[in-house]
mmCIF file of C-alpha atoms in Angstrom:
data_model
loop_
_atom_site.group_PDB
_atom_site.id
_atom_site.type_symbol
_atom_site.label_atom_id
_atom_site.label_comp_id
_atom_site.label_asym_id
_atom_site.label_seq_id
_atom_site.Cartn_x
_atom_site.Cartn_y
_atom_site.Cartn_z
ATOM 1 C CA MET A 1225 -0.266 -0.038 0.089
ATOM 2 C CA SER A 1226 1.312 3.053 -0.690
ATOM 3 C CA PHE A 1227 2.359 6.321 2.031
ATOM 4 C CA HIS A 1228 2.458 9.650 1.128
ATOM 5 C CA ASP A 1229 4.909 10.936 3.709
ATOM 6 C CA ILE A 1230 2.594 13.900 4.118
ATOM 7 C CA ARG A 1231 0.555 15.048 7.665
ATOM 8 C CA PHE A 1232 -2.206 16.215 8.472
ATOM 9 C CA PRO A 1233 -3.356 19.948 8.324
ATOM 10 C CA ASP A 1234 -3.035 20.324 12.108
ATOM 11 C CA HIS A 1235 -4.980 23.526 12.501
ATOM 12 C CA ILE A 1236 -7.829 20.926 11.338
ATOM 13 C CA SER A 1237 -6.996 17.676 13.375
ATOM 14 C CA TYR A 1238 -6.810 20.282 16.624
ATOM 15 C CA GLY A 1239 -9.813 19.330 18.567
ATOM 16 C CA SER A 1240 -10.635 15.928 16.479
ATOM 17 C CA SER A 1241 -12.172 12.685 18.618
ATOM 18 C CA GLY A 1242 -11.080 9.443 18.792
ATOM 19 C CA GLY A 1243 -7.797 6.994 20.090
ATOM 20 C CA PRO A 1244 -7.059 3.481 20.620
ATOM 21 C CA MET A 1245 -9.031 0.754 19.593
ATOM 22 C CA PHE A 1246 -8.541 -3.342 20.552
ATOM 23 C CA SER A 1247 -10.422 -6.391 19.225
ATOM 24 C CA THR A 1248 -11.843 -8.827 21.583
ATOM 25 C CA THR A 1249 -14.066 -11.645 21.447
ATOM 26 C CA VAL A 1250 -16.221 -12.575 24.211
ATOM 27 C CA MET A 1251 -17.879 -15.537 24.347
ATOM 28 C CA ALA A 1252 -21.079 -16.097 26.706
ATOM 29 C CA LEU A 1253 -21.133 -19.843 27.782
ATOM 30 C CA THR A 1254 -24.024 -21.258 29.245
ATOM 31 C CA SER A 1255 -22.598 -21.699 33.250
ATOM 32 C CA GLY A 1256 -22.611 -17.916 33.613
ATOM 33 C CA PHE A 1257 -18.704 -17.527 33.388
ATOM 34 C CA GLU A 1258 -17.259 -15.988 29.460
ATOM 35 C CA ARG A 1259 -14.182 -16.928 27.304
ATOM 36 C CA ARG A 1260 -12.476 -13.340 25.426
ATOM 37 C CA ASN A 1261 -9.742 -13.621 22.776
ATOM 38 C CA ILE A 1262 -7.369 -11.434 21.592
ATOM 39 C CA ASN A 1263 -7.966 -11.102 18.044
ATOM 40 C CA TRP A 1264 -5.363 -7.749 17.440
ATOM 41 C CA ALA A 1265 -1.241 -8.087 18.650
ATOM 42 C CA GLN A 1266 -1.166 -4.379 17.938
ATOM 43 C CA VAL A 1267 -3.709 -1.345 18.854
ATOM 44 C CA ARG A 1268 -5.943 0.133 15.951
ATOM 45 C CA GLY A 1269 -6.061 4.167 16.045
ATOM 46 C CA ALA A 1270 -9.896 5.616 14.909
ATOM 47 C CA TYR A 1271 -10.404 9.259 14.803
ATOM 48 C CA GLU A 1272 -12.871 11.667 13.225
ATOM 49 C CA ALA A 1273 -12.246 15.348 13.018
ATOM 50 C CA VAL A 1274 -15.571 17.274 13.029
ATOM 51 C CA HIS A 1275 -14.874 20.755 14.693
ATOM 52 C CA GLY A 1276 -11.619 21.505 12.825
ATOM 53 C CA ILE A 1277 -13.080 23.524 9.465
ATOM 54 C CA LYS A 1278 -13.711 27.069 9.909
ATOM 55 C CA ASN A 1279 -14.229 28.969 6.632
ATOM 56 C CA GLU A 1280 -13.885 28.255 3.480
ATOM 57 C CA GLU A 1281 -9.969 28.045 3.039
ATOM 58 C CA ASP A 1282 -9.918 25.270 5.324
ATOM 59 C CA MET A 1283 -12.796 23.668 2.758
ATOM 60 C CA GLU A 1284 -10.482 23.846 0.212
ATOM 61 C CA GLU A 1285 -7.332 22.551 2.165
ATOM 62 C CA ILE A 1286 -9.112 19.986 2.881
ATOM 63 C CA ARG A 1287 -10.189 19.389 -0.337
ATOM 64 C CA ALA A 1288 -7.425 19.466 -2.384
ATOM 65 C CA PHE A 1289 -5.510 16.646 0.258
ATOM 66 C CA PHE A 1290 -8.785 14.614 0.000
ATOM 67 C CA TYR A 1291 -8.330 14.989 -4.086
ATOM 68 C CA ALA A 1292 -4.809 13.956 -3.313
ATOM 69 C CA ARG A 1293 -5.207 10.902 -1.562
ATOM 70 C CA MET A 1294 -7.271 10.070 -3.490
ATOM 71 C CA GLY A 1295 -10.284 8.872 -1.086
ATOM 72 C CA ARG A 1296 -9.033 5.756 1.315
ATOM 73 C CA ALA A 1297 -5.943 4.598 -1.722
ATOM 74 C CA TYR A 1298 -3.591 6.152 0.505
ATOM 75 C CA SER A 1299 -2.015 6.544 3.455
ATOM 76 C CA PHE A 1300 -0.392 9.621 4.907
ATOM 77 C CA ARG A 1301 0.264 10.864 8.574
ATOM 78 C CA TYR A 1302 -1.605 12.223 11.628
ATOM 79 C CA LYS A 1303 -1.646 14.019 14.554
ATOM 80 C CA ASP A 1304 -3.269 12.641 18.130
ATOM 81 C CA TRP A 1305 -3.254 15.694 19.620
ATOM 82 C CA SER A 1306 -3.744 13.598 23.181
ATOM 83 C CA ASP A 1307 -0.792 10.693 22.075
ATOM 84 C CA TYR A 1308 2.102 12.055 19.932
ATOM 85 C CA GLN A 1309 5.205 11.941 22.906
ATOM 86 C CA THR A 1310 7.316 8.398 23.688
ATOM 87 C CA GLY A 1311 8.464 10.247 26.824
ATOM 88 C CA ALA A 1312 12.231 8.290 27.799
ATOM 89 C CA GLN A 1313 12.192 4.690 26.741
ATOM 90 C CA LEU A 1314 14.184 2.335 26.956
ATOM 91 C CA LEU A 1315 14.425 0.557 23.551
ATOM 92 C CA GLY A 1316 16.437 -2.694 24.351
ATOM 93 C CA VAL A 1317 19.940 -3.675 26.052
ATOM 94 C CA GLY A 1318 23.142 -4.647 22.937
ATOM 95 C CA ASP A 1319 24.831 -7.748 21.635
ATOM 96 C CA GLY A 1320 27.228 -6.299 20.161
ATOM 97 C CA VAL A 1321 26.218 -7.491 16.613
ATOM 98 C CA ALA A 1322 23.461 -5.985 16.528
ATOM 99 C CA THR A 1323 22.801 -1.997 15.637
ATOM 100 C CA GLU A 1324 18.622 -1.439 14.795
ATOM 101 C CA PHE A 1325 16.590 -0.979 17.417
ATOM 102 C CA GLN A 1326 12.862 -0.149 17.431
ATOM 103 C CA ILE A 1327 11.678 3.203 18.435
ATOM 104 C CA VAL A 1328 8.549 2.396 21.129
ATOM 105 C CA LYS A 1329 6.623 3.493 23.720
ATOM 106 C CA ASN A 1330 5.783 1.685 26.538
ATOM 107 C CA TYR A 1331 2.277 1.659 28.413
ATOM 108 C CA VAL A 1332 2.505 0.609 32.722
ATOM 109 C CA SER A 1333 -0.710 0.247 34.533
ATOM 110 C CA GLY A 1334 -0.250 -1.710 37.932
ATOM 111 C CA GLY A 1335 1.845 -4.218 36.810
ATOM 112 C CA PHE A 1336 1.350 -5.042 33.348
ATOM 113 C CA GLN A 1337 2.448 -3.363 30.600
ATOM 114 C CA TYR A 1338 2.019 -2.781 26.508
ATOM 115 C CA THR A 1339 4.404 -1.956 24.076
ATOM 116 C CA ARG A 1340 3.820 0.129 20.973
ATOM 117 C CA LEU A 1341 5.662 0.456 18.162
ATOM 118 C CA ILE A 1342 5.775 3.674 17.032
ATOM 119 C CA THR A 1343 7.521 3.871 13.235
ATOM 120 C CA LYS A 1344 6.296 7.423 11.826
ATOM 121 C CA ILE A 1345 8.601 9.686 14.062
ATOM 122 C CA VAL A 1346 7.751 13.885 13.431
ATOM 123 C CA HIS A 1347 10.375 15.253 11.092
ATOM 124 C CA GLU A 1348 9.091 17.966 9.808
ATOM 125 C CA ASP A 1349 7.538 20.884 10.773
ATOM 126 C CA GLU A 1350 3.936 22.756 9.459
ATOM 127 C CA VAL A 1351 6.226 24.292 6.332
ATOM 128 C CA GLY A 1352 7.584 21.506 5.844
ATOM 129 C CA ASP A 1353 11.244 22.300 7.171
ATOM 130 C CA PRO A 1354 13.607 19.549 8.581
ATOM 131 C CA ILE A 1355 13.497 19.391 12.331
ATOM 132 C CA ASN A 1356 14.772 16.890 15.162
ATOM 133 C CA THR A 1357 12.397 15.338 17.233
ATOM 134 C CA LEU A 1358 14.413 12.858 18.970
ATOM 135 C CA GLU A 1359 16.417 13.627 22.033
ATOM 136 C CA ASN A 1360 18.727 12.211 23.851
ATOM 137 C CA VAL A 1361 19.655 9.034 22.500
ATOM 138 C CA THR A 1362 21.562 7.273 24.614
ATOM 139 C CA VAL A 1363 23.971 3.600 24.862
ATOM 140 C CA GLY A 1364 25.059 2.242 28.094
ATOM 141 C CA GLY A 1365 24.742 6.050 29.777
ATOM 142 C CA VAL A 1366 26.671 7.725 26.636
ATOM 143 C CA LEU A 1367 24.577 10.688 24.913
ATOM 144 C CA MET A 1368 24.601 9.892 20.862
ATOM 145 C CA ASP A 1369 25.969 12.283 17.839
ATOM 146 C CA ASN A 1370 22.094 12.257 15.740
ATOM 147 C CA ILE A 1371 25.325 13.125 13.015
ATOM 148 C CA ASP A 1372 28.142 10.676 13.741
ATOM 149 C CA ASP A 1373 26.831 7.342 15.930
ATOM 150 C CA TYR A 1374 23.066 6.966 14.103
ATOM 151 C CA THR A 1375 20.565 7.672 11.572
ATOM 152 C CA LEU A 1376 16.915 7.194 12.279
ATOM 153 C CA ASN A 1377 14.373 6.506 9.290
ATOM 154 C CA PRO A 1378 11.644 8.563 10.257
ATOM 155 C CA ASN A 1379 9.326 6.283 8.130
ATOM 156 C CA THR A 1380 9.820 2.895 10.568
ATOM 157 C CA GLY A 1381 11.198 4.451 13.413
ATOM 158 C CA VAL A 1382 14.384 2.784 13.764
ATOM 159 C CA ILE A 1383 17.595 3.460 14.817
ATOM 160 C CA THR A 1384 21.077 2.077 13.242
ATOM 161 C CA PHE A 1385 23.828 3.013 14.523
ATOM 162 C CA VAL A 1386 27.284 3.157 13.377
ATOM 163 C CA VAL A 1387 28.757 0.886 15.204
ATOM 164 C CA PRO A 1388 26.612 -2.133 17.613
ATOM 165 C CA PRO A 1389 25.978 -1.129 21.350
ATOM 166 C CA ALA A 1390 28.105 -2.997 23.317
ATOM 167 C CA LEU A 1391 26.841 -6.209 25.499
ATOM 168 C CA ALA A 1392 24.172 -5.676 27.924
ATOM 169 C CA ALA A 1393 25.248 -1.658 27.128
ATOM 170 C CA GLU A 1394 21.111 0.078 27.414
ATOM 171 C CA VAL A 1395 19.587 1.405 24.543
ATOM 172 C CA ARG A 1396 17.362 4.894 25.606
ATOM 173 C CA ILE A 1397 15.575 7.980 23.972
ATOM 174 C CA GLY A 1398 15.034 10.637 25.358
ATOM 175 C CA ASN A 1399 11.759 11.879 23.909
ATOM 176 C CA ALA A 1400 10.159 11.592 20.681
ATOM 177 C CA GLU A 1401 7.429 13.540 18.525
ATOM 178 C CA PHE A 1402 5.492 11.180 16.686
ATOM 179 C CA ASP A 1403 2.895 10.821 14.227
ATOM 180 C CA VAL A 1404 0.318 8.390 13.235
ATOM 181 C CA HIS A 1405 -0.451 6.355 10.378
ATOM 182 C CA VAL A 1406 -3.878 7.259 9.365
ATOM 183 C CA ARG A 1407 -6.040 6.553 5.895
ATOM 184 C CA PHE A 1408 -9.279 8.730 4.996
ATOM 185 C CA ASP A 1409 -11.715 5.344 6.254
ATOM 186 C CA THR A 1410 -14.174 7.122 3.643
ATOM 187 C CA ASP A 1411 -13.847 7.256 -0.489
ATOM 188 C CA HIS A 1412 -17.119 10.212 0.072
ATOM 189 C CA LEU A 1413 -16.003 13.860 0.920
ATOM 190 C CA ASN A 1414 -19.194 14.499 1.874
ATOM 191 C CA ALA A 1415 -19.444 18.083 2.355
ATOM 192 C CA THR A 1416 -22.432 20.790 3.470
ATOM 193 C CA HIS A 1417 -23.197 23.664 2.090
ATOM 194 C CA ASP A 1418 -23.662 25.797 5.570
ATOM 195 C CA PHE A 1419 -23.871 28.805 4.189
ATOM 196 C CA TRP A 1420 -23.604 31.380 1.292
ATOM 197 C CA LYS A 1421 -19.951 29.703 -0.159
ATOM 198 C CA THR A 1422 -19.518 28.346 3.494
ATOM 199 C CA GLU A 1423 -19.162 24.547 3.086
ATOM 200 C CA SER A 1424 -18.160 22.253 5.877
ATOM 201 C CA TRP A 1425 -17.148 18.693 6.059
ATOM 202 C CA PRO A 1426 -19.256 17.575 9.250
ATOM 203 C CA SER A 1427 -17.323 14.322 10.212
ATOM 204 C CA ILE A 1428 -13.893 13.256 8.281
ATOM 205 C CA PRO A 1429 -13.280 9.984 9.305
ATOM 206 C CA MET A 1430 -9.419 8.268 9.448
ATOM 207 C CA VAL A 1431 -8.040 4.996 10.324
ATOM 208 C CA GLU A 1432 -4.932 3.613 11.757
ATOM 209 C CA ILE A 1433 -2.985 1.240 9.510
ATOM 210 C CA LYS A 1434 -1.332 -1.695 11.446
ATOM 211 C CA GLU A 1435 2.613 -1.764 10.452
ATOM 212 C CA ASN A 1436 4.621 -5.186 9.650
ATOM 213 C CA VAL A 1437 7.984 -4.300 11.653
#
């Protein structure tokens, strides 16, 4: 499936609804007990941009964005304003051989943990200028340089070190900003003409694309 490395406009996504979604099959037994089966190994987000279109210029921007993505055909980046930073994370432990480490975000509650793969690292600002949102990459407590010591693939979330981290050396990051990989969940731009020369799209549905990493 084709991915366009462009983010849904921030000023329109702000105020959207949505968030993580799991899939669980619950079977009620005749005894009154139940069995639950986890269908998805990875979470999948679902979002609705419902309040962002404020004027005619916003509608024209979204119309162009929708045409360029050809509805559901091409995926893109989306900023989930409620969850877009990893915070400090342990990515793994060196073995003296491996050079690639996947950025993740761990959600911990009551001694249980869910590990989320983070693949779309923010690498441009709103006007397309390059920025670095990956902070404080360390190996064994030593701060790494983002030019000499490692490279980052912003579309996979993989950090590749020039020198393999030593055996038992912890690989950590201080923080990274990330987007969600999504597509439109409709092929129909169902616009409403509210007033003279005024349009809106009352509900813009998007779903996350789960990736094999």
